[in-house]
mmCIF file of C-alpha atoms in Angstrom:
data_model
loop_
_atom_site.group_PDB
_atom_site.id
_atom_site.type_symbol
_atom_site.label_atom_id
_atom_site.label_comp_id
_atom_site.label_asym_id
_atom_site.label_seq_id
_atom_site.Cartn_x
_atom_site.Cartn_y
_atom_site.Cartn_z
ATOM 1 C CA MET A 1 102.356 71.317 -40.265
ATOM 2 C CA ARG A 2 105.622 70.527 -37.730
ATOM 3 C CA GLN A 3 106.424 66.980 -39.785
ATOM 4 C CA LEU A 4 105.767 69.662 -42.572
ATOM 5 C CA LEU A 5 107.785 72.040 -42.008
ATOM 6 C CA THR A 6 111.112 69.080 -41.263
ATOM 7 C CA ALA A 7 110.762 67.998 -44.588
ATOM 8 C CA LEU A 8 111.185 71.744 -45.511
ATOM 9 C CA ALA A 9 113.777 71.840 -43.532
ATOM 10 C CA MET A 10 115.790 69.413 -45.021
ATOM 11 C CA LEU A 11 115.146 70.108 -48.343
ATOM 12 C CA PRO A 12 118.082 72.426 -50.201
ATOM 13 C CA LEU A 13 118.517 76.036 -49.747
ATOM 14 C CA SER A 14 120.169 76.584 -53.751
ATOM 15 C CA LEU A 15 116.325 76.682 -55.320
ATOM 16 C CA PHE A 16 114.907 80.087 -56.928
ATOM 17 C CA ALA A 17 111.732 81.464 -55.083
ATOM 18 C CA GLN A 18 109.623 82.654 -57.668
ATOM 19 C CA THR A 19 106.261 81.982 -56.405
ATOM 20 C CA ILE A 20 105.290 83.521 -53.054
ATOM 21 C CA GLU A 21 104.345 80.434 -51.663
ATOM 22 C CA GLU A 22 107.291 78.956 -51.841
ATOM 23 C CA CYS A 23 109.095 82.596 -49.764
ATOM 24 C CA TRP A 24 106.739 81.928 -47.619
ATOM 25 C CA GLN A 25 108.372 78.155 -47.115
ATOM 26 C CA ALA A 26 112.044 79.279 -46.877
ATOM 27 C CA ALA A 27 112.250 81.533 -44.709
ATOM 28 C CA GLU A 28 109.302 79.255 -42.473
ATOM 29 C CA ARG A 29 112.325 76.646 -43.489
ATOM 30 C CA ASN A 30 115.189 78.890 -42.085
ATOM 31 C CA TYR A 31 113.688 81.532 -39.597
ATOM 32 C CA PRO A 32 115.648 80.058 -35.968
ATOM 33 C CA LEU A 33 112.054 79.392 -33.640
ATOM 34 C CA ILE A 34 111.290 76.650 -36.289
ATOM 35 C CA ARG A 35 113.957 74.567 -34.813
ATOM 36 C CA GLN A 36 111.420 74.703 -30.870
ATOM 37 C CA TYR A 37 109.281 72.050 -32.588
ATOM 38 C CA ASN A 38 112.748 69.956 -32.284
ATOM 39 C CA LEU A 39 113.378 70.569 -28.837
ATOM 40 C CA ILE A 40 109.476 70.713 -27.363
ATOM 41 C CA GLU A 41 109.646 67.546 -29.190
ATOM 42 C CA LYS A 42 112.693 66.070 -26.744
ATOM 43 C CA THR A 43 111.943 67.413 -23.670
ATOM 44 C CA THR A 44 108.244 65.899 -24.143
ATOM 45 C CA GLU A 45 109.168 62.941 -24.462
ATOM 46 C CA LEU A 46 112.064 63.017 -22.235
ATOM 47 C CA THR A 47 108.831 64.115 -19.885
ATOM 48 C CA VAL A 48 107.051 61.386 -20.246
ATOM 49 C CA ALA A 49 109.621 58.863 -19.832
ATOM 50 C CA ASN A 50 110.751 60.402 -16.627
ATOM 51 C CA ILE A 51 106.857 59.305 -15.345
ATOM 52 C CA GLN A 52 107.146 56.371 -16.907
ATOM 53 C CA LYS A 53 109.492 54.830 -14.838
ATOM 54 C CA GLY A 54 107.695 54.590 -11.732
ATOM 55 C CA TRP A 55 105.964 51.930 -12.427
ATOM 56 C CA LEU A 56 109.889 50.592 -11.663
ATOM 57 C CA PRO A 57 111.221 49.995 -8.136
ATOM 58 C CA GLN A 58 111.056 52.781 -5.805
ATOM 59 C CA VAL A 59 114.390 51.389 -4.048
ATOM 60 C CA SER A 60 116.511 54.141 -1.060
ATOM 61 C CA ALA A 61 119.148 52.838 0.830
ATOM 62 C CA SER A 62 119.351 54.833 4.602
ATOM 63 C CA ALA A 63 121.767 54.415 7.783
ATOM 64 C CA GLN A 64 121.536 56.125 11.280
ATOM 65 C CA ALA A 65 123.133 56.228 14.629
ATOM 66 C CA THR A 66 120.634 56.987 17.599
ATOM 67 C CA TYR A 67 121.193 57.221 20.869
ATOM 68 C CA GLN A 68 118.063 57.404 23.424
ATOM 69 C CA ASN A 69 117.416 58.339 27.062
ATOM 70 C CA ASP A 70 115.353 54.930 27.602
ATOM 71 C CA VAL A 71 114.901 51.437 26.127
ATOM 72 C CA ALA A 72 113.124 48.976 26.594
ATOM 73 C CA SER A 73 114.170 45.897 29.013
ATOM 74 C CA PHE A 74 111.891 43.737 31.953
ATOM 75 C CA PRO A 75 111.237 44.868 34.854
ATOM 76 C CA ASP A 76 113.920 43.954 38.383
ATOM 77 C CA GLN A 77 111.766 40.948 39.561
ATOM 78 C CA PHE A 78 111.803 38.644 36.032
ATOM 79 C CA ARG A 79 115.510 40.188 36.301
ATOM 80 C CA GLN A 80 116.133 38.648 39.348
ATOM 81 C CA LEU A 81 114.030 35.493 38.656
ATOM 82 C CA TYR A 82 116.303 35.043 35.345
ATOM 83 C CA GLN A 83 119.529 35.232 37.112
ATOM 84 C CA GLN A 84 118.022 32.620 39.742
ATOM 85 C CA MET A 85 117.938 31.033 36.259
ATOM 86 C CA GLY A 86 121.046 31.220 35.104
ATOM 87 C CA LEU A 87 120.476 33.826 32.358
ATOM 88 C CA ASP A 88 121.971 37.444 31.826
ATOM 89 C CA MET A 89 118.775 38.793 30.539
ATOM 90 C CA LYS A 90 120.526 42.215 29.956
ATOM 91 C CA GLY A 91 118.226 44.748 27.983
ATOM 92 C CA LEU A 92 118.617 46.988 25.108
ATOM 93 C CA LYS A 93 121.540 49.336 24.640
ATOM 94 C CA LYS A 94 120.425 53.031 24.201
ATOM 95 C CA ASP A 95 123.058 53.642 21.372
ATOM 96 C CA GLN A 96 121.378 51.698 18.401
ATOM 97 C CA TYR A 97 122.370 51.198 14.522
ATOM 98 C CA ARG A 98 120.876 50.767 11.592
ATOM 99 C CA VAL A 99 122.322 50.020 7.332
ATOM 100 C CA GLY A 100 119.034 48.938 5.028
ATOM 101 C CA ILE A 101 117.649 49.116 2.834
ATOM 102 C CA ASP A 102 113.434 50.017 1.077
ATOM 103 C CA ILE A 103 112.055 49.169 -2.148
ATOM 104 C CA ASN A 104 108.569 50.313 -3.217
ATOM 105 C CA GLN A 105 106.977 48.619 -6.454
ATOM 106 C CA THR A 106 103.668 50.399 -6.678
ATOM 107 C CA VAL A 107 100.718 47.679 -8.216
ATOM 108 C CA TYR A 108 97.599 50.352 -9.046
ATOM 109 C CA ASP A 109 98.139 54.537 -9.025
ATOM 110 C CA GLY A 110 94.769 55.596 -9.534
ATOM 111 C CA GLY A 111 95.538 56.363 -13.227
ATOM 112 C CA MET A 112 97.955 58.639 -11.728
ATOM 113 C CA ILE A 113 101.089 57.890 -14.154
ATOM 114 C CA SER A 114 99.126 57.812 -17.279
ATOM 115 C CA SER A 115 97.172 60.789 -16.172
ATOM 116 C CA GLN A 116 100.231 62.653 -15.657
ATOM 117 C CA LYS A 117 102.166 61.500 -18.536
ATOM 118 C CA GLU A 118 99.116 62.799 -21.371
ATOM 119 C CA MET A 119 99.838 66.506 -19.496
ATOM 120 C CA ALA A 120 103.081 66.095 -20.934
ATOM 121 C CA ARG A 121 102.374 65.773 -23.803
ATOM 122 C CA GLU A 122 98.979 68.013 -23.848
ATOM 123 C CA GLN A 123 101.129 71.038 -22.566
ATOM 124 C CA GLY A 124 103.714 69.532 -25.393
ATOM 125 C CA MET A 125 101.443 70.325 -28.399
ATOM 126 C CA VAL A 126 100.267 73.696 -26.284
ATOM 127 C CA GLN A 127 104.091 74.901 -27.253
ATOM 128 C CA ALA A 128 103.571 72.944 -30.299
ATOM 129 C CA ALA A 129 100.785 75.351 -31.095
ATOM 130 C CA GLN A 130 102.387 78.112 -29.975
ATOM 131 C CA THR A 131 105.157 77.861 -32.455
ATOM 132 C CA GLU A 132 103.354 77.238 -34.902
ATOM 133 C CA VAL A 133 101.768 80.463 -34.048
ATOM 134 C CA ASN A 134 104.857 82.465 -34.045
ATOM 135 C CA LEU A 135 106.048 81.202 -37.103
ATOM 136 C CA TYR A 136 102.646 82.058 -38.894
ATOM 137 C CA GLN A 137 103.920 86.034 -38.416
ATOM 138 C CA VAL A 138 106.702 84.614 -40.718
ATOM 139 C CA ARG A 139 103.980 85.245 -43.680
ATOM 140 C CA LYS A 140 103.470 88.508 -43.437
ATOM 141 C CA ARG A 141 106.765 89.973 -43.551
ATOM 142 C CA VAL A 142 107.602 88.291 -46.287
ATOM 143 C CA ASN A 143 104.402 89.386 -48.092
ATOM 144 C CA GLU A 144 105.818 93.122 -46.794
ATOM 145 C CA MET A 145 108.793 93.189 -49.393
ATOM 146 C CA TYR A 146 107.931 90.720 -51.553
ATOM 147 C CA PHE A 147 104.842 92.486 -53.168
ATOM 148 C CA SER A 148 107.453 95.477 -52.487
ATOM 149 C CA LEU A 149 108.840 94.759 -54.555
ATOM 150 C CA LEU A 150 106.943 93.429 -57.563
ATOM 151 C CA MET A 151 106.157 97.263 -57.147
ATOM 152 C CA LEU A 152 108.948 97.779 -58.323
ATOM 153 C CA ASP A 153 109.477 95.090 -60.361
ATOM 154 C CA ASP A 154 106.375 97.083 -62.080
ATOM 155 C CA GLN A 155 107.599 101.069 -61.552
ATOM 156 C CA ILE A 156 111.030 99.883 -63.885
ATOM 157 C CA GLN A 157 109.142 98.308 -66.589
ATOM 158 C CA LEU A 158 106.916 101.320 -66.291
ATOM 159 C CA ASN A 159 110.316 103.214 -65.925
ATOM 160 C CA ASN A 160 112.184 101.978 -68.959
ATOM 161 C CA ASP A 161 108.902 102.795 -71.295
ATOM 162 C CA LEU A 162 108.892 106.923 -70.744
ATOM 163 C CA GLN A 163 112.441 106.210 -70.709
ATOM 164 C CA GLU A 164 112.805 105.396 -74.590
ATOM 165 C CA LEU A 165 109.167 107.336 -75.080
ATOM 166 C CA LEU A 166 111.739 110.156 -74.654
ATOM 167 C CA ALA A 167 114.768 109.025 -75.971
ATOM 168 C CA ALA A 168 112.192 108.667 -79.165
ATOM 169 C CA ASN A 169 111.203 112.208 -78.916
ATOM 170 C CA GLU A 170 114.451 113.923 -78.145
ATOM 171 C CA LYS A 171 115.142 111.632 -81.801
ATOM 172 C CA LYS A 172 112.167 113.494 -83.191
ATOM 173 C CA LEU A 173 113.267 117.161 -81.826
ATOM 174 C CA THR A 174 116.859 116.282 -82.942
ATOM 175 C CA SER A 175 116.243 115.885 -87.083
ATOM 176 C CA MET A 176 113.305 118.540 -85.790
ATOM 177 C CA VAL A 177 116.523 121.269 -84.908
ATOM 178 C CA LYS A 178 118.827 120.193 -87.692
ATOM 179 C CA ASN A 179 115.257 120.901 -89.931
ATOM 180 C CA GLY A 180 115.208 124.095 -88.794
ATOM 181 C CA ILE A 181 111.268 123.117 -86.838
ATOM 182 C CA ALA A 182 112.758 123.138 -82.710
ATOM 183 C CA ALA A 183 114.644 125.097 -81.579
ATOM 184 C CA GLU A 184 118.115 123.652 -79.802
ATOM 185 C CA SER A 185 116.116 124.588 -75.976
ATOM 186 C CA ASP A 186 113.079 121.823 -77.022
ATOM 187 C CA LEU A 187 115.469 119.365 -77.657
ATOM 188 C CA LYS A 188 118.465 119.643 -74.246
ATOM 189 C CA ASN A 189 114.011 120.532 -72.588
ATOM 190 C CA VAL A 190 114.168 116.731 -73.332
ATOM 191 C CA LYS A 191 116.767 115.595 -72.533
ATOM 192 C CA ALA A 192 117.376 116.387 -69.467
ATOM 193 C CA GLU A 193 113.720 115.440 -68.602
ATOM 194 C CA ARG A 194 114.862 111.846 -70.200
ATOM 195 C CA LEU A 195 117.851 112.009 -68.007
ATOM 196 C CA ASN A 196 115.623 112.148 -64.622
ATOM 197 C CA VAL A 197 114.153 109.742 -65.611
ATOM 198 C CA ALA A 198 116.472 107.831 -65.559
ATOM 199 C CA GLN A 199 117.695 108.917 -62.695
ATOM 200 C CA GLN A 200 114.878 107.876 -60.754
ATOM 201 C CA GLY A 201 115.315 104.636 -62.574
ATOM 202 C CA THR A 202 118.596 104.131 -61.555
ATOM 203 C CA SER A 203 117.276 104.324 -57.709
ATOM 204 C CA LEU A 204 114.475 102.282 -58.140
ATOM 205 C CA GLN A 205 117.121 99.624 -59.265
ATOM 206 C CA SER A 206 118.855 100.207 -56.269
ATOM 207 C CA GLN A 207 115.543 100.196 -53.895
ATOM 208 C CA LYS A 208 115.307 96.535 -55.707
ATOM 209 C CA ARG A 209 118.406 95.658 -55.035
ATOM 210 C CA MET A 210 118.494 96.047 -51.014
ATOM 211 C CA LEU A 211 115.219 94.576 -51.326
ATOM 212 C CA GLN A 212 116.395 91.865 -52.756
ATOM 213 C CA THR A 213 118.900 92.053 -50.846
ATOM 214 C CA MET A 214 117.461 91.660 -47.242
ATOM 215 C CA LEU A 215 114.150 88.934 -48.861
ATOM 216 C CA SER A 216 117.063 86.435 -49.634
ATOM 217 C CA THR A 217 118.526 87.089 -46.561
ATOM 218 C CA PHE A 218 114.868 86.321 -44.799
ATOM 219 C CA CYS A 219 114.074 82.734 -46.855
ATOM 220 C CA GLY A 220 117.771 82.204 -46.600
ATOM 221 C CA MET A 221 117.976 81.414 -50.254
ATOM 222 C CA GLU A 222 118.547 84.008 -52.920
ATOM 223 C CA VAL A 223 114.663 85.082 -54.043
ATOM 224 C CA LYS A 224 114.612 86.056 -57.966
ATOM 225 C CA ASN A 225 111.876 86.631 -60.385
ATOM 226 C CA ALA A 226 109.035 87.454 -57.945
ATOM 227 C CA ARG A 227 106.110 87.151 -60.229
ATOM 228 C CA LYS A 228 102.404 88.285 -59.551
ATOM 229 C CA PRO A 229 100.633 85.707 -57.944
ATOM 230 C CA VAL A 230 97.482 84.343 -59.583
ATOM 231 C CA VAL A 231 94.258 85.454 -58.442
ATOM 232 C CA THR A 232 91.951 83.245 -56.206
ATOM 233 C CA GLU A 233 89.323 84.419 -54.277
ATOM 234 C CA THR A 234 89.262 83.363 -50.297
ATOM 235 C CA GLY A 235 86.565 81.671 -47.668
ATOM 236 C CA GLY A 236 86.304 78.239 -45.819
ATOM 237 C CA THR A 237 86.669 78.312 -42.337
ATOM 238 C CA ASN A 238 89.200 79.656 -39.868
ATOM 239 C CA ASN A 239 91.695 78.093 -40.390
ATOM 240 C CA ARG A 240 94.905 80.689 -38.712
ATOM 241 C CA PRO A 241 97.208 78.168 -36.128
ATOM 242 C CA GLU A 242 95.280 80.186 -33.446
ATOM 243 C CA MET A 243 92.667 77.274 -33.291
ATOM 244 C CA ARG A 244 94.980 75.047 -33.492
ATOM 245 C CA LEU A 245 96.349 76.812 -29.963
ATOM 246 C CA PHE A 246 92.744 77.001 -27.980
ATOM 247 C CA ASP A 247 92.531 73.886 -29.143
ATOM 248 C CA ALA A 248 95.857 72.394 -27.656
ATOM 249 C CA GLN A 249 94.562 74.188 -24.582
ATOM 250 C CA LEU A 250 91.427 73.290 -24.530
ATOM 251 C CA ARG A 251 92.543 69.139 -24.339
ATOM 252 C CA LEU A 252 95.312 70.502 -21.602
ATOM 253 C CA ALA A 253 92.496 71.710 -19.682
ATOM 254 C CA ASP A 254 91.024 68.444 -19.672
ATOM 255 C CA ALA A 255 93.753 66.519 -18.726
ATOM 256 C CA GLN A 256 94.974 67.872 -15.441
ATOM 257 C CA LYS A 257 91.224 67.440 -14.659
ATOM 258 C CA LYS A 258 92.123 63.668 -15.021
ATOM 259 C CA VAL A 259 95.342 63.982 -12.957
ATOM 260 C CA LEU A 260 92.550 66.151 -10.394
ATOM 261 C CA ASN A 261 90.348 62.248 -10.140
ATOM 262 C CA ALA A 262 93.269 60.690 -10.239
ATOM 263 C CA ALA A 263 94.970 61.803 -7.151
ATOM 264 C CA LEU A 264 91.571 60.771 -5.260
ATOM 265 C CA MET A 265 92.127 57.865 -5.997
ATOM 266 C CA PRO A 266 93.196 55.018 -3.541
ATOM 267 C CA LYS A 267 97.171 53.455 -4.112
ATOM 268 C CA PHE A 268 98.007 49.829 -3.743
ATOM 269 C CA GLY A 269 102.175 48.900 -3.763
ATOM 270 C CA VAL A 270 103.828 46.206 -2.522
ATOM 271 C CA PHE A 271 107.459 46.767 -0.263
ATOM 272 C CA ALA A 272 110.354 44.843 0.622
ATOM 273 C CA GLN A 273 112.253 46.233 4.172
ATOM 274 C CA GLY A 274 115.964 44.839 5.370
ATOM 275 C CA PHE A 275 118.327 46.190 7.255
ATOM 276 C CA TYR A 276 121.536 45.349 8.967
ATOM 277 C CA GLY A 277 121.829 46.304 12.715
ATOM 278 C CA TYR A 278 121.281 46.830 16.221
ATOM 279 C CA PRO A 279 118.527 46.157 17.459
ATOM 280 C CA GLY A 280 116.778 44.037 15.243
ATOM 281 C CA TYR A 281 113.711 41.898 15.013
ATOM 282 C CA ASN A 282 114.209 40.052 17.279
ATOM 283 C CA MET A 283 113.701 42.268 20.903
ATOM 284 C CA PHE A 284 114.488 39.164 23.235
ATOM 285 C CA GLU A 285 117.109 37.752 21.659
ATOM 286 C CA ASP A 286 119.182 41.575 21.363
ATOM 287 C CA MET A 287 118.266 41.565 24.949
ATOM 288 C CA VAL A 288 120.816 38.612 25.888
ATOM 289 C CA ARG A 289 123.284 38.811 22.655
ATOM 290 C CA HIS A 290 123.940 43.348 21.982
ATOM 291 C CA ASP A 291 125.083 41.535 18.509
ATOM 292 C CA TRP A 292 124.008 43.278 15.312
ATOM 293 C CA SER A 293 121.834 41.082 12.842
ATOM 294 C CA LEU A 294 120.708 40.966 9.201
ATOM 295 C CA ASN A 295 116.472 41.378 9.417
ATOM 296 C CA GLY A 296 113.918 41.553 5.823
ATOM 297 C CA MET A 297 110.567 42.317 6.032
ATOM 298 C CA VAL A 298 107.832 41.934 2.680
ATOM 299 C CA GLY A 299 104.667 43.459 2.704
ATOM 300 C CA ALA A 300 101.577 45.110 1.564
ATOM 301 C CA ARG A 301 100.406 49.010 0.993
ATOM 302 C CA LEU A 302 97.539 50.631 0.309
ATOM 303 C CA THR A 303 96.687 54.122 0.501
ATOM 304 C CA TRP A 304 94.375 56.419 0.456
ATOM 305 C CA ASN A 305 95.912 60.651 0.575
ATOM 306 C CA ILE A 306 92.268 62.088 1.026
ATOM 307 C CA GLY A 307 94.464 65.110 1.627
ATOM 308 C CA ALA A 308 93.674 66.179 -1.438
ATOM 309 C CA LEU A 309 89.461 66.775 -1.252
ATOM 310 C CA TYR A 310 90.584 70.324 1.107
ATOM 311 C CA THR A 311 91.766 71.722 -2.538
ATOM 312 C CA ARG A 312 89.476 69.894 -4.875
ATOM 313 C CA LYS A 313 86.707 72.382 -5.524
ATOM 314 C CA ASN A 314 89.150 75.492 -5.917
ATOM 315 C CA ASP A 315 90.948 73.142 -8.052
ATOM 316 C CA LYS A 316 88.202 72.264 -11.074
ATOM 317 C CA ALA A 317 87.513 75.563 -10.595
ATOM 318 C CA LYS A 318 91.159 77.061 -11.548
ATOM 319 C CA ILE A 319 90.337 74.773 -14.884
ATOM 320 C CA GLN A 320 86.936 75.500 -15.806
ATOM 321 C CA LEU A 321 88.242 79.392 -15.199
ATOM 322 C CA GLN A 322 90.762 78.095 -16.987
ATOM 323 C CA ARG A 323 88.714 76.035 -20.269
ATOM 324 C CA GLU A 324 86.201 80.018 -19.956
ATOM 325 C CA LEU A 325 89.201 82.152 -20.360
ATOM 326 C CA THR A 326 90.290 79.910 -23.466
ATOM 327 C CA GLU A 327 86.644 79.841 -25.188
ATOM 328 C CA ASN A 328 86.967 83.952 -24.742
ATOM 329 C CA ASN A 329 90.122 83.890 -26.084
ATOM 330 C CA ARG A 330 88.982 82.231 -29.090
ATOM 331 C CA GLU A 331 85.659 84.438 -29.161
ATOM 332 C CA VAL A 332 87.992 87.858 -29.083
ATOM 333 C CA PHE A 333 89.881 86.174 -31.701
ATOM 334 C CA LEU A 334 87.394 85.048 -34.141
ATOM 335 C CA PHE A 335 85.584 88.167 -33.988
ATOM 336 C CA ASN A 336 88.789 90.512 -34.627
ATOM 337 C CA ASN A 337 89.597 88.332 -37.481
ATOM 338 C CA ARG A 338 86.636 88.504 -39.015
ATOM 339 C CA LEU A 339 86.595 92.197 -38.373
ATOM 340 C CA GLU A 340 89.896 92.755 -40.499
ATOM 341 C CA GLN A 341 88.185 90.225 -43.593
ATOM 342 C CA MET A 342 85.294 92.592 -43.870
ATOM 343 C CA GLN A 343 87.906 95.465 -43.694
ATOM 344 C CA GLU A 344 90.353 93.165 -46.620
ATOM 345 C CA ASN A 345 87.050 92.024 -48.413
ATOM 346 C CA GLU A 346 86.292 96.734 -48.676
ATOM 347 C CA GLU A 347 89.681 97.787 -49.287
ATOM 348 C CA MET A 348 89.697 94.757 -52.553
ATOM 349 C CA GLU A 349 86.927 96.172 -53.904
ATOM 350 C CA ARG A 350 88.193 98.788 -53.447
ATOM 351 C CA TYR A 351 90.799 98.191 -56.055
ATOM 352 C CA ARG A 352 89.048 96.699 -58.436
ATOM 353 C CA LYS A 353 87.137 99.234 -58.984
ATOM 354 C CA MET A 354 89.244 101.630 -59.427
ATOM 355 C CA MET A 355 90.772 98.870 -61.805
ATOM 356 C CA ALA A 356 88.003 98.677 -64.056
ATOM 357 C CA ASP A 357 88.726 102.927 -65.124
ATOM 358 C CA ASP A 358 93.023 102.535 -65.086
ATOM 359 C CA GLU A 359 92.615 100.673 -68.424
ATOM 360 C CA GLU A 360 90.231 103.746 -70.040
ATOM 361 C CA ILE A 361 92.347 106.344 -68.668
ATOM 362 C CA ILE A 362 95.317 105.080 -69.726
ATOM 363 C CA SER A 363 94.537 104.513 -73.277
ATOM 364 C CA LEU A 364 92.722 108.452 -72.956
ATOM 365 C CA ARG A 365 95.615 109.672 -72.044
ATOM 366 C CA THR A 366 97.663 107.744 -74.449
ATOM 367 C CA ALA A 367 95.220 109.386 -77.004
ATOM 368 C CA VAL A 368 95.997 112.831 -75.558
ATOM 369 C CA ARG A 369 100.318 111.940 -75.975
ATOM 370 C CA LYS A 370 99.920 111.331 -79.190
ATOM 371 C CA ALA A 371 97.893 114.121 -79.804
ATOM 372 C CA ALA A 372 100.711 116.319 -78.161
ATOM 373 C CA GLU A 373 103.319 115.038 -80.075
ATOM 374 C CA SER A 374 101.879 115.501 -83.676
ATOM 375 C CA LYS A 375 101.056 119.139 -82.125
ATOM 376 C CA LEU A 376 104.511 119.489 -80.981
ATOM 377 C CA SER A 377 104.952 118.243 -84.773
ATOM 378 C CA HIS A 378 103.329 121.186 -86.187
ATOM 379 C CA GLY A 379 104.346 124.090 -83.488
ATOM 380 C CA ILE A 380 101.041 124.058 -82.545
ATOM 381 C CA ILE A 381 102.396 123.672 -78.669
ATOM 382 C CA ASP A 382 105.635 124.153 -77.342
ATOM 383 C CA VAL A 383 107.509 121.063 -76.219
ATOM 384 C CA ASN A 384 106.561 121.870 -71.736
ATOM 385 C CA ASP A 385 103.012 120.403 -72.956
ATOM 386 C CA LEU A 386 103.842 117.107 -74.157
ATOM 387 C CA ILE A 387 106.887 116.335 -71.052
ATOM 388 C CA ARG A 388 103.599 117.106 -69.175
ATOM 389 C CA GLU A 389 101.810 114.827 -70.686
ATOM 390 C CA ILE A 390 103.625 112.149 -71.147
ATOM 391 C CA ASN A 391 104.145 112.986 -67.610
ATOM 392 C CA GLN A 392 100.580 112.309 -66.857
ATOM 393 C CA GLU A 393 100.894 109.461 -69.754
ATOM 394 C CA ASN A 394 103.251 107.846 -66.885
ATOM 395 C CA VAL A 395 101.748 109.038 -64.336
ATOM 396 C CA ALA A 396 98.236 107.114 -65.684
ATOM 397 C CA LYS A 397 100.521 103.416 -65.675
ATOM 398 C CA VAL A 398 101.943 103.928 -62.293
ATOM 399 C CA GLN A 399 98.202 103.553 -60.572
ATOM 400 C CA GLN A 400 97.076 100.602 -62.927
ATOM 401 C CA SER A 401 100.767 99.045 -62.110
ATOM 402 C CA MET A 402 100.220 100.581 -58.202
ATOM 403 C CA HIS A 403 96.268 99.411 -58.041
ATOM 404 C CA GLU A 404 97.269 95.471 -58.922
ATOM 405 C CA ILE A 405 99.615 94.656 -56.744
ATOM 406 C CA GLN A 406 97.718 96.488 -54.395
ATOM 407 C CA MET A 407 95.243 94.395 -54.338
ATOM 408 C CA LEU A 408 97.000 90.840 -55.094
ATOM 409 C CA LYS A 409 98.821 92.302 -51.848
ATOM 410 C CA GLN A 410 94.827 92.859 -50.640
ATOM 411 C CA LEU A 411 93.807 89.393 -51.473
ATOM 412 C CA TYR A 412 97.474 87.947 -49.614
ATOM 413 C CA GLU A 413 96.473 89.572 -46.275
ATOM 414 C CA SER A 414 92.794 88.403 -46.407
ATOM 415 C CA LYS A 415 94.464 85.283 -47.233
ATOM 416 C CA TYR A 416 96.848 85.382 -43.828
ATOM 417 C CA THR A 417 93.899 86.588 -42.071
ATOM 418 C CA SER A 418 91.935 83.826 -42.533
ATOM 419 C CA ASN A 419 95.182 81.354 -43.661
ATOM 420 C CA HIS A 420 93.192 79.644 -47.048
#
């Protein structure tokens, strides 16, 4: 997913979206949250690189000056004996100084560094999966605006058709008024109705421009000529990004358990120490001379910290509880997701049933409207009856359009719910 979105981010933004899928992609690459993918990846790389440096020699420098109330010295009998031999055994000085450097090199760490690197990578995967979950919600907002735009397009077209129908009847009435068949008030009534419909058309155009601007801003590209999606059935396994988040959280728990196990393993390493100061390693020489000297030591060290045993039981229990919590969250998500799909399927079935009658309703309303036009020309009904039938026919067409768009929207809501 991350690679796909990164590739999309490189595409030029001058393309015009024609399908809802193109709007999804444009909105995802335009949404500021997408930059978190790169930030998470870089942060993870830096963390892993820092952990890997645990294999490098650990060097520390130190300097100290101390004063002791007592120091190692020879008994008075030995000092007197040495003095008789011409040796002045002064003993160690109480003020002591040291400037040194220590080098430690890990040879075997019980798998701690490798397990810590794995845990860092899994933490990065969890963060990336959470970002994908948050970014996926962008599609729902695109759906709302996109299908509202489609509905406005249909309503504008039906409004234009209604204006043409009223204009045609207005033309007929103009001829009838000239021939003395219809009253001037009937002509004005139809004209007023046409102007009222024209005002509604102006309002619809304004709403469309506003919605286009909002959708274009959200997608970061100019959205033109939104097309009705092709109806396809949904199905298959759940592919929501939340499922990948749960999997990543479980893998993180496994990695944490490996770190816990590595903490119990013994550690082996080599070391070197060196310092310049007083006293040195040759204590007897320093008792006589009191001079600073260079001193060094190399060796190997095996350590086994069993302190991790004190909290191991509780730490393992915490990790297991974390796994159980993640599994429970998955079950809750799937349960709610199935309920949503059931509701959406029921809504789609409802719209299918209504759409099955829409064509017949329109056909009947059109026949009634044409009959009303004929009756008006023969003086059987007045113009108000005609306008009512025209409006009834238009309402039937608007209902058909709304049912179709709502059906498509519900279908894509179902696609969103299962990510198919």
